[in-house]
Amino acid sequence: MSRANRRSFLRYIRYGWMALSLGILAVPTSPALACDGAQYIRLHTPVQLSAQELAEFRALPPLRVVSVDAPPMTHYSKDQHTYTGISVDVLCFIAKELGLRYELIPGRNHTVGEKIQQVQDGQADIFIPLSRSPERNRHGVFTIPYYESHYAAITRKGRQLPIYSATDLAQYRVGIVGGVSLEPILKEIIPLNQLIIYDKLLTSDALFQALRNDDIDVAVFNKNIFIEKRYKHDLFDLEPTYTLHEYPRAYRFYLSHTPQHQRIAAAFDRYLAAIDSSASIARHENGERQLIERYVAQRSQRVLLQAASVAITLLALIFYLVLRRYRRLARQLADGNQQISQQKRALQQAYQELEKLSQTDSLTGLANRGHFDQTLVRELARRQRRWSPLSLLIIDLDHFKLVNDHYGHAVGDRYLRAIASVLENSVSRPADLAARYGGEEFACLLPDTNAQNARVVADRIRQAVARLDLPNALADRPRLTLCIGIATLMDSTDFSAQELLAQADSQLYAAKHAGRDRIQATVLGKHTRGLTISAQQETMP
C-alpha cells in the first residue's frame, strides 16, 4: 500500500470512529427506576423465605417493567429520565429483598390500555401502578394493595350540586374514563343512559372538556391526580364536590399470568403485608404538594408580568390618544384591572386550598401532627399573657393492631374515620383543635379549659366511641375501646410543649397499665414540677 493510500485509509478510520461516537452520544437515554427512595420502606415483621425460594428468584431473568406517570405512586422526570414514587420505592425494596432483577421497558408514548395489553400478552412482566378490575384479573395476576387513593365527583365551579354519597350520582349525567375499577360499581348505581364512558385510549382531557361544555354534569376521576392536573392544565373552573370514601381505589402490582409470576406475586404479598410505607407516602405526597406550590408561584409571576405589560401598553395608548380616545382607554384599563383582580382571587384561593391540604390528615380529615404541634406552641405562648387554664388530651385506641390483623386495613381505616367523626362532634369550640397525631393516636387541645371540664370532654368522647360498638373480636373486650391521658396546666405554671405532651403521654400509659378503656388525668400547678404527680391523678374507668 502506498503512503498516500495509507493516509487515506487512516483518515477514513478516524472519521468512522468519530461518526460512531457521535451516534452513540445521540442515542436517547432510556428511562429507569430511581431506587434511592427504597430506604423509606420498613418491615413491621421479618419475612422468612427459604434458601430454595431465594435461589429461584435470583436465577430469573430481569423483570420487564412498564409504568405510567401517576403521582404520587409514580412520577416521571423528563430531566432525569427516571421514575420515582411510592410504587417505585416499594418495588425496589421488595426486589432487593428477593434478589430480583428488573429493567424498565421504553414506551412513554404508549397509553395505559396498551401497556396493560403488553403485560397480558407476555411482552412485559409487571405494570406499576394499577387498580384491580374483574376484566384485568382474568388476564393477569394482582398483588395485594400497597396504596389507596379515592375517586372524587368533580363539577363546574359554583354548580353546588347536592352530592352527599355515591347514590346521589344517579340523578345526574356522569362521565368516567372507561376501564377504571369503579366502572362496574357506577353501572349498578347510575342508569346506563346517564353514564357516559369515555375511551380509555384517550387522555382525560376529553372528560374534563365534556364537563366544561355541559355535556355531562359530573366527572368521576382520581382526586389526587385531578388536583395535580388542575394546576398544570388550568382547570380552575372545575372543583371536587364530593370524595367517594366508600369506594377507595387500591393500587397494586400487576403481573402477566404465568406460574412463575404467580410465585413472585405470592412472595410480594408476604412483603406487602409486613411493610410500613408511611415514610415513603409522606415523602412523595409532600413532594407533589411542593411541586404544585412552586408551579402556582411561577404562574403568579407570569400573571404579574402579563399585567405589567398590559398596563404599560395601556399607558402608552393613553398618552398617544389622550384627547381622542380617553373614555375608551379608561374603560379598557378598568376591564384589565378587573381581570387582574379575578386572577389574584383565583390564586389566593389556590394558596388557601394548598395550605389546608398541608395542615390536614388525608385519611380522617382532622388536623395533622405538624399543624397540631404549631398550634400547641402558639397556645402556650398566648397563655403566658393571662395564665388561663389549658388542657391536653392524648387518645390511643386499645388493641387497634388486632383490628388490622383480623379485619384488614380497610376496616381499620374506616374505624379511624369513625373516631375522627366523634372527635369533631365532641371538640367543637372554635378555639379547640382535634388532630390525628400518628397511627391510631389522636390529640385534642382545649384552651381555657380546666381539669373538670377536660374530664367531661374526655368522658363524652369515650362514651361516644362505646356507642359506636365497633367490633374487635380478638381483644379481651370484643369491641373497640380507647384510653385517654389528660394534662391540665393551671395558674402561672410554665411548661414547654414537649413537657406538656410528656405529662399527657404519661397519663395515657398509666391508663393502659390500669386495664385500658379508661381516662387518667393530672393537674400541673406551680408546685408540681419535680414532685410526684400520682397524688394529683384521677382515673375514670
Coordinates of C-alpha atoms in Angstrom, one line a residue:
M1 CA 0.0 0.0 0.0
S2 CA 1.4 3.4 -1.0
R3 CA 1.9 6.2 1.6
A4 CA -1.0 8.2 0.1
N5 CA -3.3 5.2 0.3
R6 CA -2.3 4.6 3.9
R7 CA -3.0 8.2 4.9
S8 CA -6.5 7.9 3.2
F9 CA -7.2 4.6 5.0
L10 CA -6.2 6.1 8.4
R11 CA -8.3 9.2 7.7
Y12 CA -11.4 7.0 7.0
I13 CA -10.9 5.0 10.2
R14 CA -10.6 8.2 12.2
Y15 CA -13.8 9.7 10.7
G16 CA -15.5 6.4 11.2
W17 CA -14.8 6.4 14.9
M18 CA -15.9 10.0 15.2
A19 CA -19.2 9.2 13.5
L20 CA -19.7 6.1 15.7
S21 CA -19.0 8.2 18.8
L22 CA -21.5 10.8 17.8
G23 CA -24.0 8.1 17.0
I24 CA -23.6 6.7 20.5
L25 CA -24.0 10.1 22.1
A26 CA -27.1 10.8 20.1
V27 CA -28.9 7.7 21.4
P28 CA -31.6 8.9 23.8
T29 CA -31.3 7.9 27.4
S30 CA -33.7 5.0 28.3
P31 CA -35.9 5.7 31.3
A32 CA -35.1 3.9 34.6
L33 CA -36.4 3.5 38.2
A34 CA -34.8 5.7 40.8
C35 CA -34.4 3.4 43.8
D36 CA -33.0 5.8 46.3
G37 CA -36.4 6.0 48.0
A38 CA -36.4 2.4 49.0
Q39 CA -34.7 3.5 52.2
Y40 CA -38.1 4.9 53.4
I41 CA -39.7 1.4 53.4
R42 CA -39.6 -0.6 56.6
L43 CA -40.7 -4.0 57.7
H44 CA -43.1 -4.4 60.7
T45 CA -42.1 -8.0 61.0
P46 CA -39.4 -10.1 59.3
V47 CA -40.4 -12.1 56.2
Q48 CA -38.9 -15.6 56.1
L49 CA -38.1 -17.2 52.7
S50 CA -36.4 -20.5 52.1
A51 CA -33.0 -20.6 50.5
Q52 CA -34.6 -22.5 47.6
E53 CA -37.1 -19.7 47.0
L54 CA -34.4 -17.1 47.1
A55 CA -32.2 -19.1 44.7
E56 CA -35.1 -19.5 42.3
F57 CA -35.8 -15.7 42.3
R58 CA -32.2 -14.8 41.8
A59 CA -31.9 -17.1 38.8
L60 CA -34.8 -15.5 37.0
P61 CA -34.2 -13.2 34.1
P62 CA -34.8 -9.4 34.7
L63 CA -38.4 -8.5 35.1
R64 CA -39.6 -6.2 32.3
V65 CA -41.4 -3.3 34.0
V66 CA -43.9 -0.8 32.4
S67 CA -45.1 2.2 34.2
V68 CA -47.3 5.4 33.9
D69 CA -47.0 8.9 35.2
A70 CA -49.5 8.9 38.1
P71 CA -48.2 10.9 41.1
P72 CA -47.6 10.2 44.0
M73 CA -47.5 6.5 43.0
T74 CA -45.2 7.1 40.1
H75 CA -43.8 10.3 38.7
Y76 CA -41.6 10.6 35.5
S77 CA -38.9 13.3 35.5
K78 CA -38.1 14.5 32.0
D79 CA -34.8 16.0 33.1
Q80 CA -33.5 12.8 34.9
H81 CA -35.3 10.3 32.6
T82 CA -36.3 8.4 35.8
Y83 CA -39.5 7.2 37.5
T84 CA -39.9 7.9 41.3
G85 CA -42.8 7.5 43.6
I86 CA -44.4 5.2 46.3
S87 CA -44.7 2.3 43.8
V88 CA -41.1 2.6 42.8
D89 CA -39.9 2.6 46.4
V90 CA -41.9 -0.5 47.3
L91 CA -40.9 -2.4 44.1
C92 CA -37.2 -1.6 44.6
F93 CA -37.3 -2.6 48.3
I94 CA -39.0 -6.0 47.7
A95 CA -36.9 -6.7 44.6
K96 CA -33.7 -6.2 46.6
E97 CA -35.0 -8.5 49.4
L98 CA -35.9 -11.2 46.9
G99 CA -32.8 -10.8 44.7
L100 CA -34.9 -10.0 41.7
R101 CA -33.5 -8.0 38.8
Y102 CA -35.6 -5.7 36.6
E103 CA -35.5 -3.3 33.7
L104 CA -37.9 -0.6 32.5
I105 CA -39.3 -1.1 29.0
P106 CA -39.2 2.2 27.0
G107 CA -42.7 3.3 25.8
R108 CA -43.6 6.7 27.2
N109 CA -45.9 7.3 24.2
H110 CA -48.0 4.2 24.9
T111 CA -51.4 4.5 26.5
V112 CA -52.4 2.8 29.8
G113 CA -54.5 0.3 27.8
E114 CA -51.6 -0.5 25.5
K115 CA -49.3 -1.1 28.5
I116 CA -51.8 -3.4 30.2
Q117 CA -52.1 -5.3 27.0
Q118 CA -48.3 -5.7 26.9
V119 CA -48.5 -7.5 30.3
Q120 CA -51.4 -9.6 29.3
D121 CA -49.7 -10.7 26.1
G122 CA -46.4 -11.5 27.9
Q123 CA -44.5 -8.7 26.2
A124 CA -43.9 -7.2 29.7
D125 CA -43.8 -8.8 33.1
I126 CA -45.1 -6.2 35.6
F127 CA -47.1 -3.0 35.5
I128 CA -47.0 -0.3 38.1
P129 CA -49.3 1.0 39.5
L130 CA -52.8 -0.4 38.7
S131 CA -56.1 -0.9 40.4
R132 CA -57.9 -4.2 40.1
S133 CA -61.0 -4.8 38.0
P134 CA -62.7 -8.2 37.1
E135 CA -61.6 -8.0 33.4
R136 CA -57.9 -7.3 34.3
N137 CA -58.0 -10.0 37.0
R138 CA -59.0 -12.6 34.4
H139 CA -55.9 -11.9 32.2
G140 CA -53.2 -11.3 34.8
V141 CA -52.1 -11.6 38.5
F142 CA -52.6 -8.9 41.1
T143 CA -50.7 -8.5 44.4
I144 CA -52.4 -7.2 47.5
P145 CA -52.7 -3.4 47.6
Y146 CA -50.0 -1.1 48.9
Y147 CA -51.5 2.4 48.5
E148 CA -55.0 3.8 48.5
S149 CA -56.5 6.9 46.9
H150 CA -60.1 7.9 46.3
Y151 CA -62.2 9.0 43.4
A152 CA -64.0 12.3 43.5
A153 CA -67.1 13.8 42.0
I154 CA -65.9 16.8 40.0
T155 CA -68.2 19.6 38.9
R156 CA -68.0 23.0 37.4
K157 CA -67.2 25.6 40.0
G158 CA -70.2 27.2 41.5
R159 CA -72.7 24.5 40.5
Q160 CA -73.1 23.3 44.1
L161 CA -74.8 20.0 43.2
P162 CA -76.1 18.3 46.4
I163 CA -74.0 15.2 46.4
Y164 CA -73.5 13.6 49.8
S165 CA -73.0 9.9 48.8
A166 CA -72.3 7.8 45.7
T167 CA -76.0 7.0 45.3
D168 CA -76.7 10.7 44.7
L169 CA -74.9 10.5 41.4
A170 CA -77.9 8.6 40.0
Q171 CA -79.7 11.9 39.3
Y172 CA -77.0 13.4 37.1
R173 CA -75.3 12.8 33.8
V174 CA -72.0 11.3 34.9
G175 CA -68.8 10.8 32.8
I176 CA -65.9 8.4 33.5
V177 CA -62.9 7.1 31.7
G178 CA -63.6 3.5 30.5
G179 CA -61.8 0.6 32.1
V180 CA -61.3 2.0 35.6
S181 CA -62.0 -0.2 38.6
L182 CA -65.0 2.0 39.6
E183 CA -66.9 1.5 36.3
P184 CA -68.8 -1.7 37.3
I185 CA -69.9 -0.1 40.6
L186 CA -71.2 3.1 38.8
K187 CA -73.1 0.9 36.3
E188 CA -75.1 -0.5 39.2
I189 CA -75.8 2.9 40.7
I190 CA -76.4 5.2 37.6
P191 CA -78.9 4.5 34.8
L192 CA -77.0 3.5 31.7
N193 CA -78.5 6.3 29.6
Q194 CA -77.0 8.8 32.1
L195 CA -73.5 7.2 32.4
I196 CA -71.1 8.4 29.6
I197 CA -68.0 6.3 29.3
Y198 CA -65.0 7.9 27.5
D199 CA -62.5 5.9 25.5
K200 CA -59.7 4.7 27.8
L201 CA -57.2 5.1 25.0
L202 CA -57.7 8.8 25.1
T203 CA -56.4 11.2 27.7
S204 CA -58.6 12.6 30.5
D205 CA -58.8 15.9 28.6
A206 CA -61.9 14.7 26.7
L207 CA -63.7 14.0 30.0
F208 CA -62.9 17.4 31.5
Q209 CA -63.8 19.2 28.3
A210 CA -67.2 17.5 28.2
L211 CA -67.8 18.8 31.8
R212 CA -66.8 22.3 30.7
N213 CA -69.1 22.1 27.6
D214 CA -72.1 20.9 29.9
D215 CA -72.2 17.6 28.0
I216 CA -72.1 16.0 31.5
D217 CA -73.0 17.2 35.0
V218 CA -70.3 15.3 37.0
A219 CA -67.0 13.8 36.1
V220 CA -65.7 10.9 38.4
F221 CA -61.9 10.9 38.5
N222 CA -59.0 10.1 40.8
K223 CA -58.8 13.0 43.3
N224 CA -55.0 13.2 43.7
I225 CA -54.4 13.1 40.0
F226 CA -57.1 15.7 39.4
I227 CA -55.5 18.1 41.9
E228 CA -52.2 18.0 40.0
K229 CA -53.9 18.3 36.6
R230 CA -56.0 21.3 37.9
Y231 CA -52.8 23.4 38.4
K232 CA -50.9 22.1 35.4
H233 CA -53.7 22.4 32.9
D234 CA -55.5 25.5 34.3
L235 CA -58.7 23.6 35.3
F236 CA -59.6 26.3 37.9
D237 CA -63.2 26.3 36.7
L238 CA -63.6 22.8 38.0
E239 CA -63.5 21.5 41.6
P240 CA -64.0 18.3 43.6
T241 CA -67.5 18.4 45.1
Y242 CA -67.5 15.0 46.9
T243 CA -64.9 12.4 47.7
L244 CA -66.1 8.8 47.3
H245 CA -64.6 7.5 50.6
E246 CA -66.9 4.5 50.4
Y247 CA -65.1 3.2 47.3
P248 CA -61.3 3.5 47.9
R249 CA -59.1 2.9 44.9
A250 CA -56.4 0.4 45.9
Y251 CA -53.2 0.3 43.8
R252 CA -51.4 -3.0 43.3
F253 CA -48.6 -4.6 41.2
Y254 CA -50.0 -6.4 38.0
L255 CA -48.1 -9.3 36.5
S256 CA -48.7 -11.5 33.5
H257 CA -50.5 -14.8 34.1
T258 CA -47.7 -17.4 34.4
P259 CA -46.9 -19.9 37.1
Q260 CA -43.6 -18.2 37.7
H261 CA -45.3 -14.8 38.1
Q262 CA -47.8 -16.3 40.5
R263 CA -45.0 -17.3 42.8
I264 CA -43.5 -13.8 42.5
A265 CA -46.9 -12.3 43.3
A266 CA -47.2 -14.6 46.3
A267 CA -43.8 -13.5 47.6
F268 CA -44.7 -9.8 47.0
D269 CA -47.9 -10.3 49.0
R270 CA -45.9 -11.6 52.0
Y271 CA -43.8 -8.5 52.0
L272 CA -46.7 -6.1 51.3
A273 CA -48.5 -7.5 54.3
A274 CA -45.4 -6.7 56.5
I275 CA -44.1 -3.3 55.2
D276 CA -44.5 0.2 56.6
S277 CA -44.5 2.6 53.7
S278 CA -45.8 5.6 55.6
A279 CA -42.5 7.5 55.3
S280 CA -42.4 7.0 51.5
I281 CA -46.1 8.1 51.2
A282 CA -45.4 11.2 53.2
R283 CA -42.3 12.0 51.2
H284 CA -43.9 11.7 47.8
E285 CA -47.3 13.3 48.8
N286 CA -45.4 16.3 50.3
G287 CA -43.1 16.4 47.2
E288 CA -46.1 16.6 44.8
R289 CA -47.6 19.3 47.0
Q290 CA -44.3 21.3 46.9
L291 CA -44.2 21.0 43.1
I292 CA -47.7 22.4 42.9
E293 CA -46.8 25.3 45.2
R294 CA -43.8 26.1 43.0
Y295 CA -46.0 25.9 39.9
V296 CA -48.5 28.3 41.5
A297 CA -45.7 30.7 42.4
Q298 CA -44.4 30.7 38.9
R299 CA -47.8 31.1 37.5
S300 CA -48.4 34.1 39.8
Q301 CA -45.2 35.7 38.5
R302 CA -46.3 35.2 34.9
V303 CA -49.7 36.8 35.6
L304 CA -48.0 39.8 37.2
L305 CA -45.6 40.2 34.3
Q306 CA -48.6 40.0 31.9
A307 CA -50.5 42.5 33.9
A308 CA -47.5 44.9 33.9
S309 CA -47.2 44.5 30.1
V310 CA -50.9 45.3 29.7
A311 CA -50.6 48.3 32.0
I312 CA -47.6 49.7 30.1
T313 CA -49.4 49.2 26.8
L314 CA -52.5 51.0 28.1
L315 CA -50.4 53.9 29.4
A316 CA -48.7 54.3 26.0
L317 CA -52.1 54.3 24.3
I318 CA -53.5 56.8 26.8
F319 CA -50.6 59.3 26.1
Y320 CA -51.0 58.9 22.4
L321 CA -54.8 59.1 22.2
V322 CA -55.5 61.1 25.4
L323 CA -57.6 63.7 23.5
R324 CA -59.5 61.5 21.1
R325 CA -59.9 58.1 22.9
Y326 CA -59.8 58.9 26.6
R327 CA -63.1 57.3 27.5
R328 CA -62.4 54.2 25.5
L329 CA -59.0 53.6 27.0
A330 CA -60.2 54.3 30.5
R331 CA -62.8 51.6 30.1
Q332 CA -60.2 49.2 28.7
L333 CA -58.0 49.9 31.8
A334 CA -60.9 49.2 34.1
D335 CA -61.5 45.9 32.4
G336 CA -57.9 45.0 32.6
N337 CA -57.8 45.7 36.4
Q338 CA -60.9 43.6 36.9
Q339 CA -59.3 40.7 35.1
I340 CA -56.1 41.0 37.2
S341 CA -58.3 41.1 40.4
Q342 CA -60.1 37.9 39.3
Q343 CA -56.8 36.2 38.6
K344 CA -55.4 37.3 42.0
R345 CA -58.5 36.0 43.8
A346 CA -58.2 32.6 42.0
L347 CA -54.5 32.4 43.1
Q348 CA -55.3 33.4 46.6
Q349 CA -58.0 30.6 46.8
A350 CA -55.5 28.2 45.3
Y351 CA -52.9 29.1 48.0
Q352 CA -55.6 28.7 50.7
E353 CA -56.5 25.2 49.4
L354 CA -52.9 24.2 49.3
E355 CA -52.4 25.5 52.9
K356 CA -55.4 23.5 54.0
L357 CA -54.0 20.3 52.3
S358 CA -50.7 20.8 54.1
Q359 CA -52.4 21.0 57.5
T360 CA -54.9 18.1 57.1
D361 CA -54.6 14.4 57.6
S362 CA -55.7 12.8 54.3
L363 CA -57.4 9.8 55.9
T364 CA -59.5 11.3 58.7
G365 CA -59.8 15.0 57.6
L366 CA -58.6 16.1 61.0
A367 CA -55.5 18.3 61.6
N368 CA -52.2 16.6 61.1
R369 CA -49.4 16.3 63.6
G370 CA -47.4 19.3 62.2
H371 CA -50.3 21.6 62.4
F372 CA -51.2 20.4 65.9
D373 CA -47.6 21.0 67.2
Q374 CA -47.6 24.5 65.8
T375 CA -50.9 25.3 67.4
L376 CA -49.8 23.9 70.8
V377 CA -46.7 26.1 70.8
R378 CA -48.8 29.1 69.9
E379 CA -51.4 28.4 72.6
L380 CA -48.7 28.1 75.3
A381 CA -47.3 31.4 74.3
R382 CA -50.7 33.1 74.3
R383 CA -51.5 31.5 77.7
Q384 CA -48.5 33.3 79.3
R385 CA -50.3 36.7 78.9
R386 CA -53.1 35.9 81.4
W387 CA -52.3 32.3 82.7
S388 CA -55.6 30.8 81.7
P389 CA -56.0 27.0 82.1
L390 CA -55.0 24.8 79.2
S391 CA -55.8 21.1 78.8
L392 CA -54.3 18.5 76.5
L393 CA -55.8 15.1 75.7
I394 CA -53.8 12.2 74.2
I395 CA -56.1 9.4 72.9
D396 CA -55.0 5.9 71.9
L397 CA -57.2 3.1 70.6
D398 CA -56.9 -0.1 72.6
H399 CA -55.6 -3.2 70.7
F400 CA -56.0 -1.5 67.3
K401 CA -53.4 -3.7 65.7
L402 CA -55.8 -6.6 66.3
V403 CA -58.4 -4.8 64.2
N404 CA -56.0 -4.6 61.2
D405 CA -54.8 -8.2 61.7
H406 CA -58.3 -9.6 61.9
Y407 CA -60.5 -7.4 59.7
G408 CA -57.9 -5.8 57.4
H409 CA -56.5 -2.3 56.9
A410 CA -59.6 -1.1 55.0
V411 CA -61.8 -1.8 58.1
G412 CA -59.1 -0.2 60.3
D413 CA -59.2 3.0 58.2
R414 CA -63.0 3.0 58.5
Y415 CA -62.6 2.8 62.3
L416 CA -60.2 5.7 62.3
R417 CA -62.6 7.9 60.3
A418 CA -65.4 7.0 62.7
I419 CA -63.2 8.0 65.7
A420 CA -62.3 11.3 63.9
S421 CA -66.1 12.0 63.4
V422 CA -66.6 11.5 67.2
L423 CA -63.8 14.0 68.0
E424 CA -65.2 16.6 65.6
N425 CA -68.5 16.4 67.3
S426 CA -67.1 16.3 70.8
V427 CA -64.4 19.0 70.5
S428 CA -66.5 21.7 68.8
R429 CA -65.4 25.1 70.1
P430 CA -63.7 27.5 67.6
A431 CA -60.5 27.6 69.7
D432 CA -60.4 23.8 70.2
L433 CA -58.3 21.5 67.9
A434 CA -58.6 17.8 67.3
A435 CA -55.8 16.1 65.3
R436 CA -54.6 12.7 64.2
Y437 CA -51.2 12.5 66.0
G438 CA -50.0 9.3 64.3
G439 CA -51.3 5.8 63.6
E440 CA -54.1 5.1 66.0
E441 CA -53.2 8.0 68.3
F442 CA -55.2 11.3 68.4
A443 CA -54.8 14.5 70.3
C444 CA -57.2 17.3 71.5
L445 CA -56.1 20.8 72.6
L446 CA -58.6 22.6 74.8
P447 CA -57.7 26.3 75.6
D448 CA -59.4 28.0 78.6
T449 CA -60.5 24.6 79.9
N450 CA -59.9 23.5 83.5
A451 CA -59.3 19.9 84.7
Q452 CA -63.0 19.2 85.5
N453 CA -64.3 20.4 82.1
A454 CA -61.5 18.5 80.3
R455 CA -62.6 15.3 82.0
V456 CA -66.2 16.0 80.9
V457 CA -65.0 16.2 77.3
A458 CA -62.9 13.1 77.6
D459 CA -65.7 11.1 79.1
R460 CA -68.0 12.3 76.3
I461 CA -65.5 11.0 73.8
R462 CA -65.2 7.6 75.5
Q463 CA -68.9 7.2 75.7
A464 CA -69.5 8.2 72.1
V465 CA -66.9 5.6 71.0
A466 CA -68.6 3.0 73.1
R467 CA -71.9 3.8 71.4
L468 CA -70.3 3.1 68.0
D469 CA -70.0 -0.5 69.2
L470 CA -67.1 -1.2 66.7
P471 CA -66.2 -5.0 66.8
N472 CA -62.7 -6.1 67.9
A473 CA -63.1 -9.8 68.1
L474 CA -59.5 -10.6 69.2
A475 CA -59.4 -8.1 72.1
D476 CA -60.3 -9.0 75.7
R477 CA -63.4 -6.9 75.3
P478 CA -64.9 -7.7 71.9
R479 CA -65.4 -4.1 70.9
L480 CA -63.2 -1.1 70.2
T481 CA -62.2 0.9 73.3
L482 CA -59.7 3.7 74.0
C483 CA -57.6 5.2 76.7
I484 CA -57.3 9.0 77.3
G485 CA -54.5 10.8 79.1
I486 CA -55.2 14.3 80.3
A487 CA -52.7 17.0 81.4
T488 CA -54.1 20.4 82.6
L489 CA -52.0 23.5 83.2
M490 CA -53.2 25.8 86.0
D491 CA -52.2 29.2 87.5
S492 CA -48.8 30.6 86.3
T493 CA -47.1 27.2 85.6
D494 CA -44.8 27.5 82.6
F495 CA -44.4 24.2 80.8
S496 CA -42.9 23.7 77.3
A497 CA -44.9 21.8 74.6
Q498 CA -42.6 18.8 75.0
E499 CA -43.1 18.7 78.8
L500 CA -46.9 19.0 78.5
L501 CA -47.0 16.3 75.8
A502 CA -44.9 14.1 78.1
Q503 CA -47.2 14.6 81.0
A504 CA -50.3 13.7 79.0
D505 CA -48.5 10.7 77.4
S506 CA -47.5 9.5 80.9
Q507 CA -51.2 9.6 81.9
L508 CA -52.1 7.7 78.8
Y509 CA -49.7 4.9 79.6
A510 CA -50.9 4.8 83.2
A511 CA -54.4 4.2 81.8
K512 CA -53.1 1.4 79.6
H513 CA -51.4 -0.3 82.5
A514 CA -54.6 0.1 84.7
G515 CA -56.6 -2.1 82.4
R516 CA -57.5 0.1 79.3
D517 CA -60.8 1.6 78.4
R518 CA -60.3 4.4 80.9
I519 CA -59.2 8.0 81.5
Q520 CA -56.2 9.1 83.5
A521 CA -55.7 12.8 84.4
T522 CA -53.2 15.1 86.1
V523 CA -53.3 18.7 87.1
L524 CA -50.0 20.6 86.7
G525 CA -49.6 23.6 89.1
K526 CA -46.7 25.7 90.1
H527 CA -45.8 23.2 92.9
T528 CA -45.8 20.1 90.8
R529 CA -42.5 20.5 88.9
G530 CA -40.2 17.8 90.2
L531 CA -42.8 16.4 92.6
T532 CA -44.7 13.1 92.5
I533 CA -47.8 13.5 90.3
S534 CA -49.7 10.5 91.5
A535 CA -51.3 12.4 94.3
Q536 CA -53.0 14.6 91.7
Q537 CA -54.1 11.9 89.3
E538 CA -57.6 10.7 88.8
T539 CA -58.8 7.6 87.0
M540 CA -62.2 7.3 85.3
P541 CA -62.9 3.7 84.1

